[in-house]
Amino acid sequence: MQFTNQVKWSVSDFIVAGLLLLFTGLVLEFILRRLTATKHRIIAAIILFILLFIVWAELAVGIFGSPFAGN
């Protein structure tokens, strides 16, 4: 929005992005506190970040065409 007119985020878009990052951070903290094996921590964190990316991409461009992506 600062560099081009092609991006039109509303206040709700910023709120959803913030909540998504907040909950991802909280879940990561929970994972790191519950799991003790380093290998399991790494695998769980990678899965969490893949899920974050999938949800973010769905909300951004609707890669799956779900109703919450605006399709």
PDB file of N, CA, C and O in Angstrom:
ATOM      1  N   MET A   1       0.831  -1.179   0.000  1.00  0.00           N
ATOM      2  CA  MET A   1       0.000   0.000   0.000  1.00  0.00           C
ATOM      3  C   MET A   1       0.876   1.243   0.000  1.00  0.00           C
ATOM      4  O   MET A   1       0.443   2.281  -0.457  1.00  0.00           O
ATOM      5  N   GLN A   2       2.082   1.089   0.496  1.00  0.00           N
ATOM      6  CA  GLN A   2       2.989   2.217   0.566  1.00  0.00           C
ATOM      7  C   GLN A   2       3.670   2.455  -0.785  1.00  0.00           C
ATOM      8  O   GLN A   2       3.974   3.595  -1.125  1.00  0.00           O
ATOM      9  N   PHE A   3       3.872   1.365  -1.544  1.00  0.00           N
ATOM     10  CA  PHE A   3       4.651   1.481  -2.777  1.00  0.00           C
ATOM     11  C   PHE A   3       3.818   1.350  -4.046  1.00  0.00           C
ATOM     12  O   PHE A   3       4.266   1.720  -5.114  1.00  0.00           O
ATOM     13  N   THR A   4       2.612   0.777  -3.939  1.00  0.00           N
ATOM     14  CA  THR A   4       1.783   0.576  -5.123  1.00  0.00           C
ATOM     15  C   THR A   4       0.306   0.669  -4.735  1.00  0.00           C
ATOM     16  O   THR A   4      -0.063   0.439  -3.589  1.00  0.00           O
ATOM     17  N   ASN A   5      -0.515   0.989  -5.713  1.00  0.00           N
ATOM     18  CA  ASN A   5      -1.960   1.069  -5.480  1.00  0.00           C
ATOM     19  C   ASN A   5      -2.651  -0.280  -5.672  1.00  0.00           C
ATOM     20  O   ASN A   5      -3.861  -0.384  -5.503  1.00  0.00           O
ATOM     21  N   GLN A   6      -1.911  -1.324  -6.034  1.00  0.00           N
ATOM     22  CA  GLN A   6      -2.493  -2.634  -6.296  1.00  0.00           C
ATOM     23  C   GLN A   6      -2.803  -3.405  -5.021  1.00  0.00           C
ATOM     24  O   GLN A   6      -3.527  -4.380  -5.047  1.00  0.00           O
ATOM     25  N   VAL A   7      -2.254  -2.985  -3.897  1.00  0.00           N
ATOM     26  CA  VAL A   7      -2.482  -3.656  -2.623  1.00  0.00           C
ATOM     27  C   VAL A   7      -3.500  -2.848  -1.831  1.00  0.00           C
ATOM     28  O   VAL A   7      -3.307  -1.665  -1.586  1.00  0.00           O
ATOM     29  N   LYS A   8      -4.604  -3.488  -1.442  1.00  0.00           N
ATOM     30  CA  LYS A   8      -5.663  -2.807  -0.703  1.00  0.00           C
ATOM     31  C   LYS A   8      -6.016  -3.609   0.540  1.00  0.00           C
ATOM     32  O   LYS A   8      -6.923  -4.431   0.530  1.00  0.00           O
ATOM     33  N   TRP A   9      -5.276  -3.418   1.622  1.00  0.00           N
ATOM     34  CA  TRP A   9      -5.560  -4.094   2.881  1.00  0.00           C
ATOM     35  C   TRP A   9      -6.461  -3.218   3.724  1.00  0.00           C
ATOM     36  O   TRP A   9      -6.258  -2.014   3.829  1.00  0.00           O
ATOM     37  N   SER A  10      -7.443  -3.845   4.354  1.00  0.00           N
ATOM     38  CA  SER A  10      -8.296  -3.122   5.298  1.00  0.00           C
ATOM     39  C   SER A  10      -7.785  -3.387   6.716  1.00  0.00           C
ATOM     40  O   SER A  10      -6.854  -4.173   6.929  1.00  0.00           O
ATOM     41  N   VAL A  11      -8.413  -2.757   7.686  1.00  0.00           N
ATOM     42  CA  VAL A  11      -8.023  -2.964   9.087  1.00  0.00           C
ATOM     43  C   VAL A  11      -8.214  -4.427   9.473  1.00  0.00           C
ATOM     44  O   VAL A  11      -7.389  -5.004  10.184  1.00  0.00           O
ATOM     45  N   SER A  12      -9.278  -5.050   8.987  1.00  0.00           N
ATOM     46  CA  SER A  12      -9.526  -6.459   9.330  1.00  0.00           C
ATOM     47  C   SER A  12      -8.434  -7.373   8.772  1.00  0.00           C
ATOM     48  O   SER A  12      -8.105  -8.387   9.399  1.00  0.00           O
ATOM     49  N   ASP A  13      -7.862  -7.043   7.633  1.00  0.00           N
ATOM     50  CA  ASP A  13      -6.755  -7.832   7.086  1.00  0.00           C
ATOM     51  C   ASP A  13      -5.545  -7.799   8.024  1.00  0.00           C
ATOM     52  O   ASP A  13      -4.904  -8.822   8.253  1.00  0.00           O
ATOM     53  N   PHE A  14      -5.249  -6.630   8.574  1.00  0.00           N
ATOM     54  CA  PHE A  14      -4.137  -6.514   9.506  1.00  0.00           C
ATOM     55  C   PHE A  14      -4.427  -7.262  10.803  1.00  0.00           C
ATOM     56  O   PHE A  14      -3.535  -7.880  11.387  1.00  0.00           O
ATOM     57  N   ILE A  15      -5.671  -7.222  11.251  1.00  0.00           N
ATOM     58  CA  ILE A  15      -6.052  -7.933  12.471  1.00  0.00           C
ATOM     59  C   ILE A  15      -5.918  -9.442  12.273  1.00  0.00           C
ATOM     60  O   ILE A  15      -5.362 -10.145  13.122  1.00  0.00           O
ATOM     61  N   VAL A  16      -6.402  -9.954  11.150  1.00  0.00           N
ATOM     62  CA  VAL A  16      -6.302 -11.390  10.868  1.00  0.00           C
ATOM     63  C   VAL A  16      -4.847 -11.818  10.761  1.00  0.00           C
ATOM     64  O   VAL A  16      -4.452 -12.853  11.313  1.00  0.00           O
ATOM     65  N   ALA A  17      -4.026 -11.032  10.077  1.00  0.00           N
ATOM     66  CA  ALA A  17      -2.599 -11.366   9.955  1.00  0.00           C
ATOM     67  C   ALA A  17      -1.929 -11.373  11.332  1.00  0.00           C
ATOM     68  O   ALA A  17      -1.147 -12.271  11.646  1.00  0.00           O
ATOM     69  N   GLY A  18      -2.249 -10.394  12.164  1.00  0.00           N
ATOM     70  CA  GLY A  18      -1.680 -10.342  13.504  1.00  0.00           C
ATOM     71  C   GLY A  18      -2.109 -11.520  14.358  1.00  0.00           C
ATOM     72  O   GLY A  18      -1.303 -12.114  15.074  1.00  0.00           O
ATOM     73  N   LEU A  19      -3.390 -11.875  14.279  1.00  0.00           N
ATOM     74  CA  LEU A  19      -3.891 -13.022  15.043  1.00  0.00           C
ATOM     75  C   LEU A  19      -3.257 -14.324  14.571  1.00  0.00           C
ATOM     76  O   LEU A  19      -2.924 -15.190  15.376  1.00  0.00           O
ATOM     77  N   LEU A  20      -3.098 -14.449  13.264  1.00  0.00           N
ATOM     78  CA  LEU A  20      -2.470 -15.649  12.715  1.00  0.00           C
ATOM     79  C   LEU A  20      -1.039 -15.801  13.228  1.00  0.00           C
ATOM     80  O   LEU A  20      -0.633 -16.884  13.656  1.00  0.00           O
ATOM     81  N   LEU A  21      -0.291 -14.711  13.231  1.00  0.00           N
ATOM     82  CA  LEU A  21       1.082 -14.754  13.740  1.00  0.00           C
ATOM     83  C   LEU A  21       1.116 -14.955  15.252  1.00  0.00           C
ATOM     84  O   LEU A  21       1.966 -15.692  15.765  1.00  0.00           O
ATOM     85  N   LEU A  22       0.186 -14.337  15.973  1.00  0.00           N
ATOM     86  CA  LEU A  22       0.127 -14.502  17.425  1.00  0.00           C
ATOM     87  C   LEU A  22      -0.144 -15.954  17.799  1.00  0.00           C
ATOM     88  O   LEU A  22       0.569 -16.531  18.638  1.00  0.00           O
ATOM     89  N   PHE A  23      -1.161 -16.562  17.188  1.00  0.00           N
ATOM     90  CA  PHE A  23      -1.494 -17.933  17.523  1.00  0.00           C
ATOM     91  C   PHE A  23      -0.405 -18.910  17.092  1.00  0.00           C
ATOM     92  O   PHE A  23      -0.144 -19.893  17.776  1.00  0.00           O
ATOM     93  N   THR A  24       0.262 -18.624  15.976  1.00  0.00           N
ATOM     94  CA  THR A  24       1.383 -19.466  15.560  1.00  0.00           C
ATOM     95  C   THR A  24       2.501 -19.401  16.602  1.00  0.00           C
ATOM     96  O   THR A  24       3.082 -20.421  16.970  1.00  0.00           O
ATOM     97  N   GLY A  25       2.796 -18.215  17.089  1.00  0.00           N
ATOM     98  CA  GLY A  25       3.815 -18.067  18.116  1.00  0.00           C
ATOM     99  C   GLY A  25       3.444 -18.768  19.407  1.00  0.00           C
ATOM    100  O   GLY A  25       4.279 -19.413  20.045  1.00  0.00           O
ATOM    101  N   LEU A  26       2.176 -18.679  19.804  1.00  0.00           N
ATOM    102  CA  LEU A  26       1.730 -19.347  21.023  1.00  0.00           C
ATOM    103  C   LEU A  26       1.795 -20.864  20.892  1.00  0.00           C
ATOM    104  O   LEU A  26       2.214 -21.558  21.822  1.00  0.00           O
ATOM    105  N   VAL A  27       1.382 -21.379  19.742  1.00  0.00           N
ATOM    106  CA  VAL A  27       1.444 -22.818  19.522  1.00  0.00           C
ATOM    107  C   VAL A  27       2.896 -23.284  19.479  1.00  0.00           C
ATOM    108  O   VAL A  27       3.239 -24.342  20.026  1.00  0.00           O
ATOM    109  N   LEU A  28       3.773 -22.501  18.862  1.00  0.00           N
ATOM    110  CA  LEU A  28       5.193 -22.854  18.838  1.00  0.00           C
ATOM    111  C   LEU A  28       5.763 -22.890  20.258  1.00  0.00           C
ATOM    112  O   LEU A  28       6.505 -23.813  20.612  1.00  0.00           O
ATOM    113  N   GLU A  29       5.407 -21.921  21.066  1.00  0.00           N
ATOM    114  CA  GLU A  29       5.865 -21.906  22.454  1.00  0.00           C
ATOM    115  C   GLU A  29       5.364 -23.141  23.202  1.00  0.00           C
ATOM    116  O   GLU A  29       6.104 -23.777  23.954  1.00  0.00           O
ATOM    117  N   PHE A  30       4.104 -23.508  22.992  1.00  0.00           N
ATOM    118  CA  PHE A  30       3.537 -24.703  23.619  1.00  0.00           C
ATOM    119  C   PHE A  30       4.283 -25.958  23.175  1.00  0.00           C
ATOM    120  O   PHE A  30       4.620 -26.816  23.988  1.00  0.00           O
ATOM    121  N   ILE A  31       4.556 -26.049  21.875  1.00  0.00           N
ATOM    122  CA  ILE A  31       5.286 -27.200  21.329  1.00  0.00           C
ATOM    123  C   ILE A  31       6.674 -27.298  21.964  1.00  0.00           C
ATOM    124  O   ILE A  31       7.102 -28.372  22.385  1.00  0.00           O
ATOM    125  N   LEU A  32       7.379 -26.185  22.024  1.00  0.00           N
ATOM    126  CA  LEU A  32       8.742 -26.205  22.555  1.00  0.00           C
ATOM    127  C   LEU A  32       8.780 -26.525  24.042  1.00  0.00           C
ATOM    128  O   LEU A  32       9.750 -27.089  24.533  1.00  0.00           O
ATOM    129  N   ARG A  33       7.741 -26.187  24.760  1.00  0.00           N
ATOM    130  CA  ARG A  33       7.692 -26.505  26.193  1.00  0.00           C
ATOM    131  C   ARG A  33       7.310 -27.964  26.441  1.00  0.00           C
ATOM    132  O   ARG A  33       7.735 -28.561  27.420  1.00  0.00           O
ATOM    133  N   ARG A  34       6.473 -28.543  25.572  1.00  0.00           N
ATOM    134  CA  ARG A  34       5.981 -29.904  25.788  1.00  0.00           C
ATOM    135  C   ARG A  34       6.929 -30.978  25.277  1.00  0.00           C
ATOM    136  O   ARG A  34       7.029 -32.035  25.885  1.00  0.00           O
ATOM    137  N   LEU A  35       7.582 -30.732  24.154  1.00  0.00           N
ATOM    138  CA  LEU A  35       8.460 -31.738  23.568  1.00  0.00           C
ATOM    139  C   LEU A  35       9.886 -31.538  24.071  1.00  0.00           C
ATOM    140  O   LEU A  35      10.382 -30.419  24.135  1.00  0.00           O
ATOM    141  N   THR A  36      10.528 -32.653  24.394  1.00  0.00           N
ATOM    142  CA  THR A  36      11.895 -32.549  24.917  1.00  0.00           C
ATOM    143  C   THR A  36      12.951 -32.961  23.889  1.00  0.00           C
ATOM    144  O   THR A  36      14.051 -32.425  23.897  1.00  0.00           O
ATOM    145  N   ALA A  37      12.609 -33.873  23.011  1.00  0.00           N
ATOM    146  CA  ALA A  37      13.578 -34.333  22.007  1.00  0.00           C
ATOM    147  C   ALA A  37      13.734 -33.264  20.908  1.00  0.00           C
ATOM    148  O   ALA A  37      12.754 -32.763  20.372  1.00  0.00           O
ATOM    149  N   THR A  38      14.964 -32.940  20.612  1.00  0.00           N
ATOM    150  CA  THR A  38      15.242 -31.906  19.619  1.00  0.00           C
ATOM    151  C   THR A  38      14.662 -32.268  18.258  1.00  0.00           C
ATOM    152  O   THR A  38      14.113 -31.406  17.560  1.00  0.00           O
ATOM    153  N   LYS A  39      14.762 -33.543  17.879  1.00  0.00           N
ATOM    154  CA  LYS A  39      14.244 -33.988  16.588  1.00  0.00           C
ATOM    155  C   LYS A  39      12.738 -33.759  16.513  1.00  0.00           C
ATOM    156  O   LYS A  39      12.230 -33.258  15.496  1.00  0.00           O
ATOM    157  N   HIS A  40      12.024 -34.077  17.567  1.00  0.00           N
ATOM    158  CA  HIS A  40      10.568 -33.889  17.585  1.00  0.00           C
ATOM    159  C   HIS A  40      10.197 -32.402  17.567  1.00  0.00           C
ATOM    160  O   HIS A  40       9.217 -32.016  16.940  1.00  0.00           O
ATOM    161  N   ARG A  41      10.968 -31.601  18.257  1.00  0.00           N
ATOM    162  CA  ARG A  41      10.723 -30.156  18.252  1.00  0.00           C
ATOM    163  C   ARG A  41      10.866 -29.580  16.847  1.00  0.00           C
ATOM    164  O   ARG A  41      10.050 -28.775  16.414  1.00  0.00           O
ATOM    165  N   ILE A  42      11.921 -29.992  16.155  1.00  0.00           N
ATOM    166  CA  ILE A  42      12.173 -29.479  14.805  1.00  0.00           C
ATOM    167  C   ILE A  42      11.067 -29.913  13.857  1.00  0.00           C
ATOM    168  O   ILE A  42      10.549 -29.102  13.074  1.00  0.00           O
ATOM    169  N   ILE A  43      10.679 -31.173  13.912  1.00  0.00           N
ATOM    170  CA  ILE A  43       9.621 -31.683  13.037  1.00  0.00           C
ATOM    171  C   ILE A  43       8.304 -30.962  13.307  1.00  0.00           C
ATOM    172  O   ILE A  43       7.609 -30.533  12.375  1.00  0.00           O
ATOM    173  N   ALA A  44       7.948 -30.797  14.582  1.00  0.00           N
ATOM    174  CA  ALA A  44       6.699 -30.122  14.940  1.00  0.00           C
ATOM    175  C   ALA A  44       6.718 -28.662  14.494  1.00  0.00           C
ATOM    176  O   ALA A  44       5.715 -28.142  13.996  1.00  0.00           O
ATOM    177  N   ALA A  45       7.856 -27.982  14.650  1.00  0.00           N
ATOM    178  CA  ALA A  45       7.967 -26.585  14.236  1.00  0.00           C
ATOM    179  C   ALA A  45       7.851 -26.460  12.725  1.00  0.00           C
ATOM    180  O   ALA A  45       7.187 -25.546  12.219  1.00  0.00           O
ATOM    181  N   ILE A  46       8.464 -27.371  11.982  1.00  0.00           N
ATOM    182  CA  ILE A  46       8.367 -27.339  10.517  1.00  0.00           C
ATOM    183  C   ILE A  46       6.921 -27.546  10.079  1.00  0.00           C
ATOM    184  O   ILE A  46       6.419 -26.831   9.204  1.00  0.00           O
ATOM    185  N   ILE A  47       6.235 -28.500  10.696  1.00  0.00           N
ATOM    186  CA  ILE A  47       4.821 -28.740  10.366  1.00  0.00           C
ATOM    187  C   ILE A  47       3.988 -27.501  10.679  1.00  0.00           C
ATOM    188  O   ILE A  47       3.133 -27.096   9.881  1.00  0.00           O
ATOM    189  N   LEU A  48       4.242 -26.870  11.818  1.00  0.00           N
ATOM    190  CA  LEU A  48       3.511 -25.660  12.188  1.00  0.00           C
ATOM    191  C   LEU A  48       3.732 -24.549  11.169  1.00  0.00           C
ATOM    192  O   LEU A  48       2.788 -23.883  10.750  1.00  0.00           O
ATOM    193  N   PHE A  49       4.975 -24.353  10.738  1.00  0.00           N
ATOM    194  CA  PHE A  49       5.261 -23.292   9.784  1.00  0.00           C
ATOM    195  C   PHE A  49       4.697 -23.606   8.397  1.00  0.00           C
ATOM    196  O   PHE A  49       4.304 -22.693   7.668  1.00  0.00           O
ATOM    197  N   ILE A  50       4.644 -24.868   8.028  1.00  0.00           N
ATOM    198  CA  ILE A  50       3.998 -25.243   6.765  1.00  0.00           C
ATOM    199  C   ILE A  50       2.505 -24.924   6.831  1.00  0.00           C
ATOM    200  O   ILE A  50       1.926 -24.375   5.884  1.00  0.00           O
ATOM    201  N   LEU A  51       1.882 -25.246   7.965  1.00  0.00           N
ATOM    202  CA  LEU A  51       0.460 -24.912   8.142  1.00  0.00           C
ATOM    203  C   LEU A  51       0.232 -23.405   8.100  1.00  0.00           C
ATOM    204  O   LEU A  51      -0.737 -22.933   7.505  1.00  0.00           O
ATOM    205  N   LEU A  52       1.123 -22.652   8.745  1.00  0.00           N
ATOM    206  CA  LEU A  52       1.027 -21.190   8.692  1.00  0.00           C
ATOM    207  C   LEU A  52       1.103 -20.701   7.253  1.00  0.00           C
ATOM    208  O   LEU A  52       0.294 -19.878   6.821  1.00  0.00           O
ATOM    209  N   PHE A  53       2.055 -21.224   6.487  1.00  0.00           N
ATOM    210  CA  PHE A  53       2.205 -20.808   5.090  1.00  0.00           C
ATOM    211  C   PHE A  53       0.975 -21.156   4.263  1.00  0.00           C
ATOM    212  O   PHE A  53       0.515 -20.350   3.449  1.00  0.00           O
ATOM    213  N   ILE A  54       0.417 -22.347   4.474  1.00  0.00           N
ATOM    214  CA  ILE A  54      -0.764 -22.762   3.712  1.00  0.00           C
ATOM    215  C   ILE A  54      -1.957 -21.861   4.015  1.00  0.00           C
ATOM    216  O   ILE A  54      -2.662 -21.413   3.107  1.00  0.00           O
ATOM    217  N   VAL A  55      -2.186 -21.588   5.299  1.00  0.00           N
ATOM    218  CA  VAL A  55      -3.306 -20.717   5.671  1.00  0.00           C
ATOM    219  C   VAL A  55      -3.077 -19.307   5.140  1.00  0.00           C
ATOM    220  O   VAL A  55      -3.985 -18.675   4.598  1.00  0.00           O
ATOM    221  N   TRP A  56      -1.854 -18.805   5.276  1.00  0.00           N
ATOM    222  CA  TRP A  56      -1.536 -17.464   4.783  1.00  0.00           C
ATOM    223  C   TRP A  56      -1.761 -17.378   3.266  1.00  0.00           C
ATOM    224  O   TRP A  56      -2.365 -16.424   2.767  1.00  0.00           O
ATOM    225  N   ALA A  57      -1.286 -18.370   2.529  1.00  0.00           N
ATOM    226  CA  ALA A  57      -1.448 -18.368   1.073  1.00  0.00           C
ATOM    227  C   ALA A  57      -2.918 -18.477   0.689  1.00  0.00           C
ATOM    228  O   ALA A  57      -3.371 -17.828  -0.259  1.00  0.00           O
ATOM    229  N   GLU A  58      -3.673 -19.281   1.419  1.00  0.00           N
ATOM    230  CA  GLU A  58      -5.102 -19.412   1.132  1.00  0.00           C
ATOM    231  C   GLU A  58      -5.816 -18.088   1.353  1.00  0.00           C
ATOM    232  O   GLU A  58      -6.652 -17.679   0.550  1.00  0.00           O
ATOM    233  N   LEU A  59      -5.502 -17.421   2.433  1.00  0.00           N
ATOM    234  CA  LEU A  59      -6.136 -16.131   2.698  1.00  0.00           C
ATOM    235  C   LEU A  59      -5.685 -15.067   1.701  1.00  0.00           C
ATOM    236  O   LEU A  59      -6.455 -14.175   1.349  1.00  0.00           O
ATOM    237  N   ALA A  60      -4.448 -15.163   1.235  1.00  0.00           N
ATOM    238  CA  ALA A  60      -3.916 -14.147   0.324  1.00  0.00           C
ATOM    239  C   ALA A  60      -4.439 -14.306  -1.094  1.00  0.00           C
ATOM    240  O   ALA A  60      -4.893 -13.334  -1.714  1.00  0.00           O
ATOM    241  N   VAL A  61      -4.397 -15.520  -1.625  1.00  0.00           N
ATOM    242  CA  VAL A  61      -4.747 -15.707  -3.039  1.00  0.00           C
ATOM    243  C   VAL A  61      -5.773 -16.785  -3.287  1.00  0.00           C
ATOM    244  O   VAL A  61      -6.190 -16.988  -4.425  1.00  0.00           O
ATOM    245  N   GLY A  62      -6.181 -17.523  -2.259  1.00  0.00           N
ATOM    246  CA  GLY A  62      -7.210 -18.541  -2.439  1.00  0.00           C
ATOM    247  C   GLY A  62      -6.741 -19.737  -3.236  1.00  0.00           C
ATOM    248  O   GLY A  62      -7.376 -20.117  -4.217  1.00  0.00           O
ATOM    249  N   ILE A  63      -5.638 -20.374  -2.851  1.00  0.00           N
ATOM    250  CA  ILE A  63      -5.086 -21.490  -3.626  1.00  0.00           C
ATOM    251  C   ILE A  63      -5.999 -22.710  -3.641  1.00  0.00           C
ATOM    252  O   ILE A  63      -5.930 -23.514  -4.552  1.00  0.00           O
ATOM    253  N   PHE A  64      -6.849 -22.860  -2.621  1.00  0.00           N
ATOM    254  CA  PHE A  64      -7.771 -23.991  -2.578  1.00  0.00           C
ATOM    255  C   PHE A  64      -9.196 -23.601  -2.921  1.00  0.00           C
ATOM    256  O   PHE A  64     -10.062 -24.452  -3.064  1.00  0.00           O
ATOM    257  N   GLY A  65      -9.486 -22.309  -3.014  1.00  0.00           N
ATOM    258  CA  GLY A  65     -10.826 -21.854  -3.357  1.00  0.00           C
ATOM    259  C   GLY A  65     -11.834 -22.030  -2.234  1.00  0.00           C
ATOM    260  O   GLY A  65     -13.006 -22.265  -2.479  1.00  0.00           O
ATOM    261  N   SER A  66     -11.391 -21.919  -0.998  1.00  0.00           N
ATOM    262  CA  SER A  66     -12.293 -22.093   0.139  1.00  0.00           C
ATOM    263  C   SER A  66     -13.141 -20.827   0.351  1.00  0.00           C
ATOM    264  O   SER A  66     -12.770 -19.747  -0.096  1.00  0.00           O
ATOM    265  N   PRO A  67     -14.268 -20.980   1.043  1.00  0.00           N
ATOM    266  CA  PRO A  67     -15.131 -19.817   1.275  1.00  0.00           C
ATOM    267  C   PRO A  67     -14.476 -18.721   2.110  1.00  0.00           C
ATOM    268  O   PRO A  67     -14.742 -17.551   1.896  1.00  0.00           O
ATOM    269  N   PHE A  68     -13.601 -19.065   3.070  1.00  0.00           N
ATOM    270  CA  PHE A  68     -13.011 -18.015   3.876  1.00  0.00           C
ATOM    271  C   PHE A  68     -11.949 -17.222   3.146  1.00  0.00           C
ATOM    272  O   PHE A  68     -11.465 -16.222   3.634  1.00  0.00           O
ATOM    273  N   ALA A  69     -11.566 -17.670   1.964  1.00  0.00           N
ATOM    274  CA  ALA A  69     -10.604 -16.915   1.145  1.00  0.00           C
ATOM    275  C   ALA A  69     -11.311 -15.922   0.245  1.00  0.00           C
ATOM    276  O   ALA A  69     -10.669 -15.178  -0.476  1.00  0.00           O
ATOM    277  N   GLY A  70     -12.630 -15.912   0.282  1.00  0.00           N
ATOM    278  CA  GLY A  70     -13.386 -14.968  -0.526  1.00  0.00           C
ATOM    279  C   GLY A  70     -13.887 -15.538  -1.829  1.00  0.00           C
ATOM    280  O   GLY A  70     -14.397 -14.833  -2.678  1.00  0.00           O
ATOM    281  N   ASN A  71     -13.785 -16.853  -2.013  1.00  0.00           N
ATOM    282  CA  ASN A  71     -14.263 -17.481  -3.252  1.00  0.00           C
ATOM    283  C   ASN A  71     -15.645 -18.052  -3.050  1.00  0.00           C
ATOM    284  O   ASN A  71     -16.067 -18.419  -2.042  1.00  0.00           O
TER     285      ASN A  71
END
